[in-house]
Short mmCIF file of C-alpha atoms in Angstrom, two decimals:
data_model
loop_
_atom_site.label_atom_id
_atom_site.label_comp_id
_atom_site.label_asym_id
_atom_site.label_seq_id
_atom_site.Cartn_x
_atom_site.Cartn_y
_atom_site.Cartn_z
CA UNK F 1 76.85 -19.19 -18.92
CA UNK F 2 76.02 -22.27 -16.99
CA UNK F 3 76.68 -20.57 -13.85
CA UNK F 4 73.46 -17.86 -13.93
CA UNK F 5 71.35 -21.04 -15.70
CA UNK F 6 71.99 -23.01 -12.55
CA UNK F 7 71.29 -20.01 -10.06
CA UNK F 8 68.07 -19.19 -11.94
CA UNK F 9 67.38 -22.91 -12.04
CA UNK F 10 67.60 -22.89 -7.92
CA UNK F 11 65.53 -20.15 -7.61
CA UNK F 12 62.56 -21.47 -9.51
CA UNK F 13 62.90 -24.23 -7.46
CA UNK F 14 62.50 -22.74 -4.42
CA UNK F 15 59.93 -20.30 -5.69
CA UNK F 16 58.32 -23.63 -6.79
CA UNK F 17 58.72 -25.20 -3.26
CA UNK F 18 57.41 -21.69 -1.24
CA UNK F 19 54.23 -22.69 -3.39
CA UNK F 20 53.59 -26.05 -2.73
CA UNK F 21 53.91 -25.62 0.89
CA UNK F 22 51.71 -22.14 1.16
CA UNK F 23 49.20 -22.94 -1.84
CA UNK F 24 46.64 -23.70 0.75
CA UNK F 25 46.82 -20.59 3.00
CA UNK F 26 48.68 -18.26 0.33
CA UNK F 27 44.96 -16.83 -1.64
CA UNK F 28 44.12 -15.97 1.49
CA UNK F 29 46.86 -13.74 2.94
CA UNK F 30 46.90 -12.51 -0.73
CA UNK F 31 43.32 -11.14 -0.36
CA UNK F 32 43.94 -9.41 2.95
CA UNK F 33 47.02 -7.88 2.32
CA UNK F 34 45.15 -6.33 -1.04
CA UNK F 35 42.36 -5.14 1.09
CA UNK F 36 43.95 -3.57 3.98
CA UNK F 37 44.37 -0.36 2.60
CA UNK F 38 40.19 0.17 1.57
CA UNK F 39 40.24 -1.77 5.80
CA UNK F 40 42.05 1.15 6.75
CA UNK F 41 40.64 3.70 4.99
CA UNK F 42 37.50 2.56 5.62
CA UNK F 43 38.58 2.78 9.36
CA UNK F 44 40.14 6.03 9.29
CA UNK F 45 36.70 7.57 7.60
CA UNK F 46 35.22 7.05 10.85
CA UNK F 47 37.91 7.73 13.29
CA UNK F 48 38.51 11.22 10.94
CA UNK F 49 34.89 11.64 10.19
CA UNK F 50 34.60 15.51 10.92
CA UNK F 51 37.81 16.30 9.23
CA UNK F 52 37.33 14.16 5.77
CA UNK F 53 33.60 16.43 6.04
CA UNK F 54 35.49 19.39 6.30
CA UNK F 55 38.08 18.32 3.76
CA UNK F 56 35.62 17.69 1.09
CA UNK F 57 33.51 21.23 1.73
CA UNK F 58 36.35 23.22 2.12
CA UNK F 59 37.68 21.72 -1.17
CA UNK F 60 34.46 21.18 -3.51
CA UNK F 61 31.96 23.84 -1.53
CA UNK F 62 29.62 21.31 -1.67
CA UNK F 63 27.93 21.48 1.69
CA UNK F 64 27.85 19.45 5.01
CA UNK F 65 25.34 17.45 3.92
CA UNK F 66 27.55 16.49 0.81
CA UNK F 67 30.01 15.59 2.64
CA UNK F 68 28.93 14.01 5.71
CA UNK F 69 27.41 11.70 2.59
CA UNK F 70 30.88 11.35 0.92
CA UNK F 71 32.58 10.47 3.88
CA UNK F 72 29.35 7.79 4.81
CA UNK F 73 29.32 6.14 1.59
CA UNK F 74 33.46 6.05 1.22
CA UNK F 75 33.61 4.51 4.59
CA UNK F 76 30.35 1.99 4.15
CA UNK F 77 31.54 1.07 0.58
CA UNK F 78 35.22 0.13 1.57
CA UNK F 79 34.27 -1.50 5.03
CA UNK F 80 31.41 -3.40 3.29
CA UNK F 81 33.74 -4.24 0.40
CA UNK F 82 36.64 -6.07 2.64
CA UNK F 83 33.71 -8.05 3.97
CA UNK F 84 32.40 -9.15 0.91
CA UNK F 85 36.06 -10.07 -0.90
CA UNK F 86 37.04 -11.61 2.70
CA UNK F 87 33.83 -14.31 3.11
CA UNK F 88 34.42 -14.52 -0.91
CA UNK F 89 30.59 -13.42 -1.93
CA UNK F 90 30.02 -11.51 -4.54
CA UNK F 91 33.40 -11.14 -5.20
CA UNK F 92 32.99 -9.11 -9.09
CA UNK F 93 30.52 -6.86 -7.51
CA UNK F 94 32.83 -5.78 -4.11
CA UNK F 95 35.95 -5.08 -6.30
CA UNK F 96 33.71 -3.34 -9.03
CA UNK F 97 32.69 -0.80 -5.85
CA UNK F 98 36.20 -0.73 -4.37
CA UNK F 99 37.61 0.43 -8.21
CA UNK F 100 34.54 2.79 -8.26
CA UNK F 101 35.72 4.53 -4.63
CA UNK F 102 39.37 4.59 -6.22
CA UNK F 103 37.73 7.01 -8.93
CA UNK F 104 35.81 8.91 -6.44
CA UNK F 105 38.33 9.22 -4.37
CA UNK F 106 41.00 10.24 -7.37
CA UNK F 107 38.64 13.35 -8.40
CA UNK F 108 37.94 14.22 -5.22
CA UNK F 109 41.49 14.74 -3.57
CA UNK F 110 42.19 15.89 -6.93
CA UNK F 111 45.14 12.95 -7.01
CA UNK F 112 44.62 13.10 -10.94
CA UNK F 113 47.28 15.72 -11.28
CA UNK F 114 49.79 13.98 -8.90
CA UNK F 115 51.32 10.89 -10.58
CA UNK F 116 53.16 9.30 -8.03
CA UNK F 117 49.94 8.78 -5.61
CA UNK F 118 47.80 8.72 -9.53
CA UNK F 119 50.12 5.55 -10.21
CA UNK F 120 49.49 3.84 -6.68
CA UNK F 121 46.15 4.31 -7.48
CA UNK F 122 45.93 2.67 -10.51
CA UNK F 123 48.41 -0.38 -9.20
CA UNK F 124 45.32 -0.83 -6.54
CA UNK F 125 42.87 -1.15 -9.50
CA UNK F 126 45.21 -3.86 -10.76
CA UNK F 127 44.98 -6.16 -7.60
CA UNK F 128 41.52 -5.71 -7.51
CA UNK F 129 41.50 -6.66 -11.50
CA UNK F 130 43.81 -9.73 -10.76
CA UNK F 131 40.63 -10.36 -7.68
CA UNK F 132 38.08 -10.64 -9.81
CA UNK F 133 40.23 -12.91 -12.31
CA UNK F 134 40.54 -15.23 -9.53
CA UNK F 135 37.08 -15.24 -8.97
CA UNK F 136 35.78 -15.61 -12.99
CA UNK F 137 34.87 -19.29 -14.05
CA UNK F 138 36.88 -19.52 -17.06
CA UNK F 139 35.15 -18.73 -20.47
CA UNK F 140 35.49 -19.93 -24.15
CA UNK F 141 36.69 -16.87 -26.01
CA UNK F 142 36.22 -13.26 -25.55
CA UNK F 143 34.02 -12.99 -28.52
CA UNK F 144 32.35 -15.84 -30.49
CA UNK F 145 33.14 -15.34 -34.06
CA UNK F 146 36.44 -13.14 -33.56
CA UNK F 147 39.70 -14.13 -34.12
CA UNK F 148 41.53 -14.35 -30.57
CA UNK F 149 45.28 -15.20 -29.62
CA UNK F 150 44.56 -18.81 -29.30
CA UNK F 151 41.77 -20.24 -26.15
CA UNK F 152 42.67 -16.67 -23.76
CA UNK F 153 39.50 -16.13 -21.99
CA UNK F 154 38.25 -12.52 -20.68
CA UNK F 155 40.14 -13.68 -17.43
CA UNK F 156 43.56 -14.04 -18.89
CA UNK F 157 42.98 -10.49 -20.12
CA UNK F 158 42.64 -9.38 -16.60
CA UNK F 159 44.99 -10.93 -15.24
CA UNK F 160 47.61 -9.31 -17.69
CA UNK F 161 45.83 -5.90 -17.50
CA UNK F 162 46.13 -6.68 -13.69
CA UNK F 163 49.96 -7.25 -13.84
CA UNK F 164 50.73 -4.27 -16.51
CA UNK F 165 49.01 -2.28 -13.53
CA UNK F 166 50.31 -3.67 -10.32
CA UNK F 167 53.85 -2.63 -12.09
CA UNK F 168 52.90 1.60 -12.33
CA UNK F 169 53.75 0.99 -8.25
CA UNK F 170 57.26 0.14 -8.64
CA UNK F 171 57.76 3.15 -11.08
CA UNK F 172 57.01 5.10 -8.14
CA UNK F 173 60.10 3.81 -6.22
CA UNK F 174 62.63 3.73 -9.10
CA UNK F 175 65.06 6.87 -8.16
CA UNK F 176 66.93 7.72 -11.32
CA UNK F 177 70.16 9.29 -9.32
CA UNK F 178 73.58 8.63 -10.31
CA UNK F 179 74.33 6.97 -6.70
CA UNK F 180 75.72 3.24 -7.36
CA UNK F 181 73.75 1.98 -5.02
CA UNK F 182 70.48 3.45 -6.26
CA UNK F 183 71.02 2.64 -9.85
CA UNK F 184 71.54 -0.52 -9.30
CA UNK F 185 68.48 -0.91 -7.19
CA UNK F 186 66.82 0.64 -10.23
CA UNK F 187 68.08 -1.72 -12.97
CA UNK F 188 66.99 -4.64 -10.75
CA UNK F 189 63.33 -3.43 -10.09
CA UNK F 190 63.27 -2.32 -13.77
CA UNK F 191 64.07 -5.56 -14.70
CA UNK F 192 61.65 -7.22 -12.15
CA UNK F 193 58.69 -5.96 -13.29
CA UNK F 194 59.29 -5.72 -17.23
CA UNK F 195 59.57 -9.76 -16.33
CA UNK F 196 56.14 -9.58 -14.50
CA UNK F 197 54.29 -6.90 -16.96
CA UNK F 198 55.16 -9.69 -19.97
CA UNK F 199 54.64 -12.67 -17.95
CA UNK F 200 58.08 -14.15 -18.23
CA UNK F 201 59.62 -16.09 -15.06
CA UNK F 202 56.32 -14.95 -13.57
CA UNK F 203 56.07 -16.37 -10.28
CA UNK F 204 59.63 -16.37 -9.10
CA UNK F 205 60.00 -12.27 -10.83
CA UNK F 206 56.47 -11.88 -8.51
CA UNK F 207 57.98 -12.87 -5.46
CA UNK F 208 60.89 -11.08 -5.54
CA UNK F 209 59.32 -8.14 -5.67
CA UNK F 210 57.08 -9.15 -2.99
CA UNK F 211 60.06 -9.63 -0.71
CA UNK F 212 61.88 -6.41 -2.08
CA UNK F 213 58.63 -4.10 -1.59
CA UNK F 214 57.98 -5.21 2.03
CA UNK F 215 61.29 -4.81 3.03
CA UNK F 216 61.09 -1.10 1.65
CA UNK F 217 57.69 -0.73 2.63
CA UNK F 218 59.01 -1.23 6.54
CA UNK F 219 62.12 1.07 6.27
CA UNK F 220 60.10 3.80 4.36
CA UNK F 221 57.09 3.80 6.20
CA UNK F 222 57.45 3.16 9.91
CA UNK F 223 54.19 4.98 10.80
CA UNK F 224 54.06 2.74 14.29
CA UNK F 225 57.52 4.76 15.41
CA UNK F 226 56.32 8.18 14.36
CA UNK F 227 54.68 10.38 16.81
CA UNK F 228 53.49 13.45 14.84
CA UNK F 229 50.32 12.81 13.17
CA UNK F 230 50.51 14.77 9.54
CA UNK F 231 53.35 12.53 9.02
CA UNK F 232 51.80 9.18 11.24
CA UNK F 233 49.04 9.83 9.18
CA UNK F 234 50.24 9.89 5.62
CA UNK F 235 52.91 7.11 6.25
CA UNK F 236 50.30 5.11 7.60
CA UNK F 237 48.41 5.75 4.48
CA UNK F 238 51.42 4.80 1.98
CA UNK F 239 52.39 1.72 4.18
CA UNK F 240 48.99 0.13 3.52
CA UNK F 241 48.98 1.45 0.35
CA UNK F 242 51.57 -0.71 -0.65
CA UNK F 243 50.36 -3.60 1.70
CA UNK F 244 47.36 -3.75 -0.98
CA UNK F 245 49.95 -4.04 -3.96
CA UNK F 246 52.09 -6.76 -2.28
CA UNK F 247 48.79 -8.37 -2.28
CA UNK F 248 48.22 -8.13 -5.79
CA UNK F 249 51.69 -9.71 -6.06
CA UNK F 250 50.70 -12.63 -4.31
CA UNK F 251 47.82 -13.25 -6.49
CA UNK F 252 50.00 -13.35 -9.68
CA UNK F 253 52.34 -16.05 -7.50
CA UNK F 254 49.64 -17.97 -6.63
CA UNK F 255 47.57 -17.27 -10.47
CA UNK F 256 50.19 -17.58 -12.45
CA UNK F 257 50.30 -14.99 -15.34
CA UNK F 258 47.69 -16.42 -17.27
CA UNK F 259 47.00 -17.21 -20.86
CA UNK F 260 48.65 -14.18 -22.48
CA UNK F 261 52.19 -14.25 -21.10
CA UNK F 262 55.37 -14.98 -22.32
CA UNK F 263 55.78 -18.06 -19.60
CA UNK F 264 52.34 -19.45 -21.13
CA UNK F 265 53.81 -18.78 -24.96
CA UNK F 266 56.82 -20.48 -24.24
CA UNK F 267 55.26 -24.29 -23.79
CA UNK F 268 53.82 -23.69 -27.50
CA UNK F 269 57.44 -23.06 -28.91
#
């Protein structure tokens, strides 16, 4: 038993040294990782601009005028956002109009009904949640009078509605075949983000899944090598996708998991 104790004891260490030598720069790479996909789609609206028009009238039979003003306020909204959450002004406000696009967008390309791009969705409302925890001055209690699990503040609670979130991504990659290879892959991530949804080992279960997603992130969506553009296009789209996530990630390394965790419990006992 000593033998895992002392691995896992190395490991926090170094997780613990990664911080103290990137807790300077680290927030901010966090922040424009989680942005780049609204960057890019915000990009794309304009590049795509007759075809996202078309999309939406085909689709809804709403008009061109419709959706020339779907298109214009998806790609003002996420452009203007980035700006906003990258200069750090009005931080609450840009994320509350990024998580409002996410919506819009959701009903619109009717991604609702598909859970694997319904999930991603809802794992990029989680780095935006774990954003504007960053951003809240911490408060007393979440309601004066009520009984509360100890001093948590409305922050903690968004940063572990942010985490339970972020982790919907990773059941997006978990493969559930009886290859070795795969299940073991699956067991590990499992593991991994049970340890980040319940705040336990936080930071060090964080970064290994920021390390694990990027690496699949570049093998699964080389968009750069790929010269037909349905499936440039759509990799594109999933590689920043997941960009945004690792993001999120970074904000629980550099946050911590907050009041209501496990790691936070565990000084009490």
């Amino acid at each position: 038993m000593a033998a895992p104790t002392d691995m896992m004891g190395t490991a926090e260490d170094l997780a613990d040294k990664f911080l103290r030598v990137t807790k300077r720069f680290l927030p901010h790479v966090a922040h424009l990782c989680l942005i780049s996909t609204f960057l890019e789609d915000g990009i794309r609206m304009w590049f795509q601009w007759n075809e996202q028009r078309e999309y939406i009238n085909s689709s809804w039979h709403c008009g061109a005028f419709f959706g020339t003003l779907f298109v214009l306020l998806n790609m003002m909204g996420q452009l203007g956002g980035c700006i906003l959450v990258l200069t750090r002004r009005f931080v609450p406000y840009a994320c509350g109009g990024l998580f409002l696009l996410i919506v819009l967008q959701t009903l619109a390309y009717s991604i609702l009904w598909d859970v694997h791009f319904l999930m991603r969705n809802l794992a990029l409302g989680g780095g935006l949640l774990l954003l504007m925890a960053e951003s809240r001055s911490e408060g007393k209690t979440m309601f004066a009078g009520v009984p509360t699990m100890g001093t948590n503040s409305p922050r903690q609670y968004m940063q572990l509605g942010g985490r339970v979130l972020l982790v919907l991504m990773f059941m997006t990659l978990l493969h559930f075949s009886f290859n070795a290879l795969m299940i073991l892959q699956d067991i590990v991530g499992t593991t991994l983000i049970i340890l980040v949804a319940v705040g336990y080992k936080t930071k060090l279960a964080a970064l290994t899944l920021v390390i694990w997603l990027f690496v699949l992130n570049v093998i699964q969506n080389p968009f750069w090598s790929v010269s037909a553009y349905a499936l440039h296009d759509f990799l594109k789209y999933d590689f920043f996708q997941t960009m945004s996530v690792i993001g999120g990630l970074l904000l629980v390394v550099s946050l911590g998991p907050g009041g209501v965790s496990m790691d936070e419990h565990k000084k009490k006992w």
